[in-house]
Amino acid sequence: MAKYRSSLLKLLDERGYIHQVTDAAALDALAQKDIVTAYIGFDATAPSLHVGNLVSIMLLRRLQQAGHRPIVLMGGGTTKVGDPSGKDESRKLLSEETIAANIASIRRNFENFLTFGDGPSDAIMANNDEWLSGLEYIPFLREVGRHFTINRMLTFESVKLRLDREQPMTFLEFNYMILQAYDFLELSRRAGCRAQLGGSDQWGNIVNGIELGRRIDGTELYGVTTPLITNADGAKMGKTAQGAVWLSEELLSPYDYWQFWRNTADSDVGRFLKLFTDMPLDEIARLEQLPGAEINEAKIVLATDATAMLHGRAAAEAAAETARTTFSEGGAGEDLPTLSVGDGINITHALTALGFTPSNKEAKRKIAEGAVRLDDVVVNDPGLIVIGEDEPVKLSLGRKKHGLLVR
């Protein structure tokens, strides 16, 4: 483990955020004597961020906790291009109206994680459309484009992936890495930003920005990347059979968010407590050593603390109580997802409508396996029609998915 002296890099290191640092000694020294302004960019491709973005959000939170200033950079301009990193094909181009609406919605994802304001360590939110959409093409190529060689750009993983698979990559996307590097230059000039943070897949883009700042302005800039966060099974964290684990309550209820964390694998609990909660490290060490089934206590703590950070303590405790009454007491729980059945609904359609299964075919398969229950009675008939009753009916798939069918 690296021996850092600044509170910033010590904090990031001991909680597992550091994968690579461009000049660790220089950044460590800078963070000891000055308030460091650093940024992470987020493209506005949807009305919400998801759990896959959460380590980046927490990285900005740690920056602020150590007394430094985070910049949330919304990609109002770069979203019009589309980041090719990790993509097999071009993203669908969004309208300016959709991008603006997404940015307004995404801002709410940050409100419980960061303190925004005008203080020296208060977070600010910027939008790269402010400078990118005003660029004049020929002057931009002359000032910035001449610092990038095609030879080097072709070595980037985001480009190699598409070329190796003989999948088309548009000239529009090819420009993304230049625009992202230019973002770093602009934030350095406008806000005194000295560091860019991001996931390990952004290393090349970050280095581009550092080199651009040095060549054009002679400014020393820095980069820090986090490791790729995977689950115990090696899958990318946040990817589920039901799709993205959204941060917006409109797209995923606090109860379902709580359940996502409650279902963490035993071997991931300690690591996720360090990354996604503010719990002290000595308490995390105690929890991750709990033997046998007692590790479930740690999972409940993780689920409740992670949910409280996003949705507030009251919502987190309500979700925990709903889970307790549902699992421990066989109750129905007030916060379970609900589905209105009207005069009646096919049990197969109900499973899919609640998001328990991705298709009716999968719902029928689960029924055939005996995994579906109505009020704890196993359902064997995929053609069963559930009639709305005066009292809600609990529909369950397996041990972890429960919902209420109401009239």
XYZ file of C-alpha atoms in Angstrom:
407
model
C 0.000 0.000 0.000
C 1.349 3.409 -0.961
C 2.336 5.694 1.906
C 0.561 8.973 1.219
C 0.868 12.006 3.446
C -2.128 14.099 2.349
C -5.492 13.406 3.936
C -6.995 13.178 0.446
C -4.873 10.370 -0.962
C -4.780 8.590 2.405
C -8.576 8.554 2.449
C -8.873 7.352 -1.145
C -6.221 4.693 -0.643
C -7.504 3.194 2.588
C -11.052 2.919 1.259
C -10.014 1.255 -1.989
C -10.546 3.967 -4.606
C -7.072 4.209 -6.139
C -6.097 2.224 -9.215
C -3.654 4.592 -10.938
C -2.268 8.079 -10.249
C -0.335 9.984 -12.893
C 2.174 11.611 -10.506
C 1.318 10.433 -7.015
C 4.124 12.269 -5.210
C 3.348 15.629 -6.821
C -0.412 15.341 -6.289
C 0.153 14.220 -2.703
C 2.333 17.276 -2.074
C -0.181 19.605 -3.732
C -3.057 18.209 -1.662
C -1.110 18.881 1.546
C -0.688 22.598 0.896
C -3.619 23.662 -1.325
C -7.296 23.001 -1.874
C -7.341 20.789 -4.964
C -10.150 21.258 -7.456
C -10.904 18.049 -9.348
C -13.647 16.912 -11.697
C -15.446 13.905 -13.104
C -17.534 14.047 -16.261
C -20.969 12.480 -16.673
C -22.730 12.287 -20.023
C -26.485 12.849 -20.006
C -27.647 9.800 -21.951
C -30.574 9.041 -19.586
C -32.687 10.941 -17.030
C -30.780 9.283 -14.187
C -27.369 7.923 -13.336
C -27.131 4.332 -12.106
C -25.165 2.287 -9.583
C -22.365 1.882 -12.112
C -21.751 5.648 -11.709
C -21.840 5.511 -7.932
C -18.130 4.937 -7.313
C -17.440 8.165 -9.262
C -20.013 10.062 -7.212
C -18.490 8.710 -4.004
C -15.026 9.699 -5.250
C -16.227 13.310 -5.476
C -17.766 12.952 -2.016
C -14.425 11.761 -0.586
C -12.697 14.695 -2.268
C -15.041 17.094 -0.486
C -14.763 15.226 2.822
C -10.979 15.753 2.668
C -11.505 19.521 2.285
C -11.109 19.824 -1.495
C -13.438 21.087 -4.214
C -15.337 18.759 -6.568
C -16.651 19.702 -9.994
C -19.509 17.713 -11.462
C -19.078 18.176 -15.196
C -22.246 17.432 -17.136
C -21.559 16.460 -20.728
C -24.126 18.603 -22.443
C -21.719 18.897 -25.371
C -20.041 15.490 -25.353
C -23.402 13.715 -25.084
C -24.093 15.059 -28.558
C -21.081 13.013 -29.721
C -21.180 9.860 -27.605
C -18.334 8.254 -25.658
C -17.094 5.182 -27.562
C -15.322 3.753 -24.480
C -16.526 0.210 -23.837
C -19.151 0.412 -26.588
C -19.604 -2.011 -29.483
C -21.655 0.400 -31.544
C -22.573 4.059 -31.855
C -24.936 5.547 -29.313
C -28.257 6.902 -30.448
C -27.987 10.658 -30.936
C -30.219 12.602 -28.545
C -31.913 15.929 -29.200
C -30.717 19.041 -27.363
C -34.063 19.180 -25.536
C -33.676 15.610 -24.278
C -30.105 16.246 -23.150
C -31.153 19.378 -21.246
C -34.009 17.516 -19.546
C -31.663 14.666 -18.591
C -29.153 17.076 -17.038
C -31.863 18.747 -14.956
C -32.997 15.341 -13.717
C -29.497 13.989 -13.056
C -28.593 16.954 -10.828
C -30.927 15.500 -8.193
C -28.787 12.334 -8.061
C -25.959 14.379 -6.508
C -27.864 16.437 -3.969
C -27.534 14.025 -1.024
C -23.894 13.193 -1.769
C -22.328 16.639 -2.233
C -22.684 20.111 -0.758
C -23.053 22.697 -3.523
C -22.348 26.369 -2.974
C -19.784 29.165 -3.174
C -17.430 28.076 -0.395
C -13.815 27.036 -1.060
C -14.657 23.317 -0.922
C -18.272 23.519 -2.105
C -19.105 21.501 -5.195
C -20.015 23.164 -8.466
C -21.796 21.763 -11.492
C -20.586 22.755 -14.949
C -21.790 21.899 -18.449
C -19.256 21.411 -21.227
C -21.793 22.519 -23.817
C -20.982 26.029 -22.589
C -17.624 25.918 -24.377
C -17.815 22.993 -26.808
C -20.811 24.198 -28.813
C -19.183 27.586 -29.329
C -15.953 26.253 -30.819
C -15.044 27.244 -34.343
C -13.900 24.153 -36.198
C -10.785 25.413 -37.996
C -9.378 27.398 -35.033
C -10.038 24.387 -32.774
C -8.164 22.044 -35.104
C -5.247 24.482 -35.300
C -5.010 25.035 -31.524
C -5.935 21.586 -30.181
C -6.073 19.031 -32.985
C -2.405 19.384 -33.870
C -1.448 17.921 -30.475
C -3.104 14.554 -31.230
C -1.668 11.980 -33.626
C -3.836 9.434 -35.417
C -1.181 6.809 -34.656
C -1.685 7.203 -30.903
C -5.446 7.576 -31.071
C -5.657 4.222 -32.865
C -4.009 2.539 -29.872
C -6.835 3.520 -27.501
C -8.937 0.583 -26.293
C -12.176 2.345 -27.217
C -10.981 2.525 -30.822
C -9.191 -0.818 -30.988
C -12.256 -2.654 -29.697
C -14.414 -1.436 -32.542
C -11.759 -1.872 -35.225
C -10.780 -5.367 -34.068
C -14.414 -6.426 -34.278
C -14.779 -4.707 -37.642
C -17.582 -2.568 -36.238
C -17.946 0.929 -37.639
C -16.764 3.923 -35.644
C -17.885 7.299 -36.902
C -15.631 10.326 -37.233
C -18.020 12.008 -34.786
C -17.136 9.456 -32.063
C -13.458 9.541 -32.993
C -13.432 13.181 -31.880
C -14.747 12.367 -28.401
C -11.312 11.854 -26.849
C -10.138 15.238 -28.161
C -13.196 16.994 -26.757
C -12.761 15.340 -23.367
C -9.122 16.417 -23.236
C -10.235 19.939 -24.108
C -12.685 19.844 -21.174
C -9.751 19.414 -18.812
C -7.963 22.370 -20.408
C -11.057 24.575 -20.100
C -11.724 23.636 -16.476
C -8.096 24.315 -15.660
C -8.448 27.802 -17.120
C -11.930 28.591 -15.791
C -11.899 27.004 -12.331
C -8.273 26.249 -11.492
C -9.042 22.542 -11.824
C -5.890 20.480 -11.278
C -7.085 16.885 -11.428
C -9.452 14.643 -13.327
C -10.871 11.570 -11.624
C -12.574 8.618 -13.241
C -12.814 4.896 -13.819
C -9.888 2.850 -15.081
C -11.361 2.830 -18.590
C -10.840 6.620 -18.705
C -7.070 6.508 -18.123
C -6.167 7.276 -21.745
C -8.624 10.167 -21.957
C -7.323 11.614 -18.692
C -3.696 11.413 -19.828
C -4.666 13.175 -23.065
C -6.069 16.090 -21.070
C -2.986 16.266 -18.854
C -0.680 16.398 -21.883
C -2.860 18.998 -23.616
C -2.760 21.282 -20.567
C 1.017 20.956 -20.343
C 1.623 21.585 -24.054
C -0.713 24.553 -24.482
C -0.681 26.301 -21.088
C 2.291 24.723 -19.340
C 0.008 23.696 -16.443
C 0.750 20.646 -14.307
C -2.408 18.540 -14.174
C -3.056 15.190 -12.544
C -5.216 12.119 -12.926
C -6.580 9.466 -10.577
C -8.513 6.395 -11.665
C -10.519 3.888 -9.663
C -10.417 0.130 -10.226
C -13.201 -1.484 -12.209
C -15.791 -2.397 -9.586
C -17.033 -5.949 -10.105
C -19.147 -8.319 -8.067
C -17.771 -11.530 -6.574
C -18.788 -13.379 -9.754
C -16.713 -11.020 -11.915
C -19.704 -9.199 -13.433
C -19.575 -5.419 -13.722
C -21.130 -3.936 -10.616
C -24.691 -2.650 -11.083
C -25.592 -4.849 -14.039
C -28.560 -7.112 -13.278
C -30.896 -9.308 -15.264
C -33.574 -6.658 -14.778
C -31.376 -3.877 -16.188
C -29.704 -0.834 -14.657
C -29.999 -0.065 -10.947
C -31.108 3.563 -11.275
C -30.413 6.270 -8.713
C -33.633 8.210 -9.380
C -36.609 7.230 -7.260
C -38.883 7.648 -10.293
C -37.082 4.773 -12.027
C -36.310 2.533 -9.031
C -38.018 2.595 -5.649
C -35.979 3.014 -2.434
C -37.129 -0.494 -1.456
C -35.743 -2.064 -4.651
C -32.544 -0.048 -4.232
C -32.248 -1.347 -0.667
C -32.790 -4.898 -1.922
C -30.015 -4.520 -4.487
C -27.516 -3.841 -1.696
C -29.026 -6.486 0.606
C -28.313 -9.096 -2.082
C -24.567 -8.354 -2.025
C -22.356 -11.466 -2.026
C -20.685 -12.279 1.306
C -17.193 -11.634 -0.067
C -18.136 -8.152 -1.344
C -19.612 -6.754 1.872
C -16.462 -5.250 3.381
C -15.278 -3.723 0.105
C -18.680 -2.196 -0.639
C -19.005 -0.780 2.888
C -15.678 1.039 2.345
C -16.629 2.346 -1.070
C -20.306 3.183 -0.696
C -20.847 4.192 2.953
C -19.194 6.567 5.438
C -18.908 3.876 8.109
C -15.609 3.941 10.075
C -13.040 1.401 8.922
C -12.770 -0.352 12.297
C -16.523 -1.017 12.303
C -16.332 -2.285 8.715
C -13.534 -4.652 9.746
C -15.757 -6.039 12.495
C -18.749 -6.507 10.229
C -16.909 -8.234 7.398
C -15.555 -10.827 9.847
C -18.989 -11.912 11.067
C -19.221 -15.702 10.775
C -21.724 -17.745 8.797
C -25.238 -16.384 8.545
C -24.348 -13.435 10.789
C -22.841 -11.733 7.708
C -26.458 -10.890 6.824
C -26.318 -8.297 9.611
C -23.545 -6.550 7.681
C -25.560 -6.730 4.454
C -28.516 -5.047 6.158
C -26.210 -2.301 7.464
C -24.771 -1.840 3.954
C -28.223 -1.718 2.359
C -29.593 0.736 4.906
C -26.588 3.081 4.896
C -26.257 3.096 1.095
C -29.981 3.748 0.686
C -29.952 6.483 3.341
C -27.158 8.284 1.510
C -29.210 8.426 -1.697
C -32.836 8.591 -0.513
C -32.592 9.757 3.100
C -32.594 7.899 6.404
C -36.394 7.669 6.702
C -36.765 5.966 3.308
C -33.901 3.584 4.108
C -35.358 2.547 7.453
C -38.801 2.102 5.888
C -37.272 -0.198 3.260
C -35.457 -2.182 5.947
C -38.672 -2.536 7.935
C -40.599 -3.651 4.859
C -37.952 -6.294 4.199
C -38.052 -7.428 7.828
C -41.818 -7.884 7.898
C -41.798 -9.541 4.482
C -38.988 -12.016 5.116
C -38.973 -12.518 8.867
C -42.672 -12.346 9.643
C -44.248 -13.367 6.349
C -46.074 -10.048 6.121
C -46.803 -7.900 3.099
C -44.773 -4.789 3.919
C -46.063 -1.319 3.044
C -43.280 -0.335 0.643
C -43.351 -3.347 -1.668
C -43.865 -2.549 -5.376
C -47.545 -2.651 -6.308
C -49.467 -3.490 -9.473
C -53.087 -2.618 -10.113
C -54.885 -5.669 -11.557
C -58.251 -4.050 -12.269
C -60.837 -6.780 -12.827
C -58.105 -9.393 -13.205
C -54.654 -10.114 -14.635
C -52.839 -13.206 -15.858
C -50.221 -14.310 -13.319
C -47.605 -14.494 -16.091
C -48.250 -10.912 -17.151
C -48.186 -9.762 -13.523
C -44.675 -11.162 -13.005
C -43.391 -9.331 -16.064
C -45.255 -6.091 -15.304
C -43.663 -5.959 -11.826
C -40.226 -6.438 -13.391
C -39.674 -9.788 -11.681
C -39.073 -11.467 -15.047
C -37.796 -9.936 -18.300
C -40.438 -11.706 -20.434
C -43.635 -13.732 -20.206
C -41.680 -16.763 -21.420
C -39.333 -16.469 -18.455
C -42.333 -15.985 -16.137
C -43.861 -19.253 -17.364
C -40.548 -21.016 -16.808
C -40.394 -19.770 -13.215
C -43.968 -20.937 -12.611
C -43.064 -24.385 -13.975
C -40.122 -24.487 -11.553
C -42.461 -23.841 -8.614
C -40.738 -20.536 -7.803
C -43.909 -18.375 -7.882
C -46.293 -17.949 -4.945
C -49.477 -16.027 -4.194
C -49.786 -15.255 -0.495
C -47.145 -17.952 0.074
C -49.091 -20.612 -1.873
C -47.201 -22.081 -4.832
C -48.713 -21.316 -8.257
C -48.576 -24.089 -10.879
C -50.888 -22.691 -13.580
C -49.344 -20.049 -15.919
C -52.870 -19.184 -17.103
C -54.145 -18.294 -13.621
C -56.125 -15.044 -13.509
C -55.641 -13.050 -10.323
C -58.798 -11.160 -9.349
C -58.490 -7.904 -7.421
C -59.479 -8.309 -3.783
C -60.281 -5.818 -1.052
C -56.937 -6.679 0.567
C -53.648 -6.703 -1.396
C -52.381 -10.083 -2.575
C -48.640 -10.750 -2.194
C -46.952 -12.123 -5.321
C -43.520 -13.657 -4.754
C -40.799 -14.952 -7.055
C -38.270 -16.975 -5.137
C -37.218 -15.706 -1.731
C -36.186 -12.157 -2.644
C -38.767 -10.675 -5.017
C -42.139 -9.644 -3.607
C -44.890 -7.339 -4.790
C -48.490 -6.497 -4.051
C -51.393 -6.993 -6.446
C -54.145 -4.491 -5.708
C -57.569 -3.872 -7.206
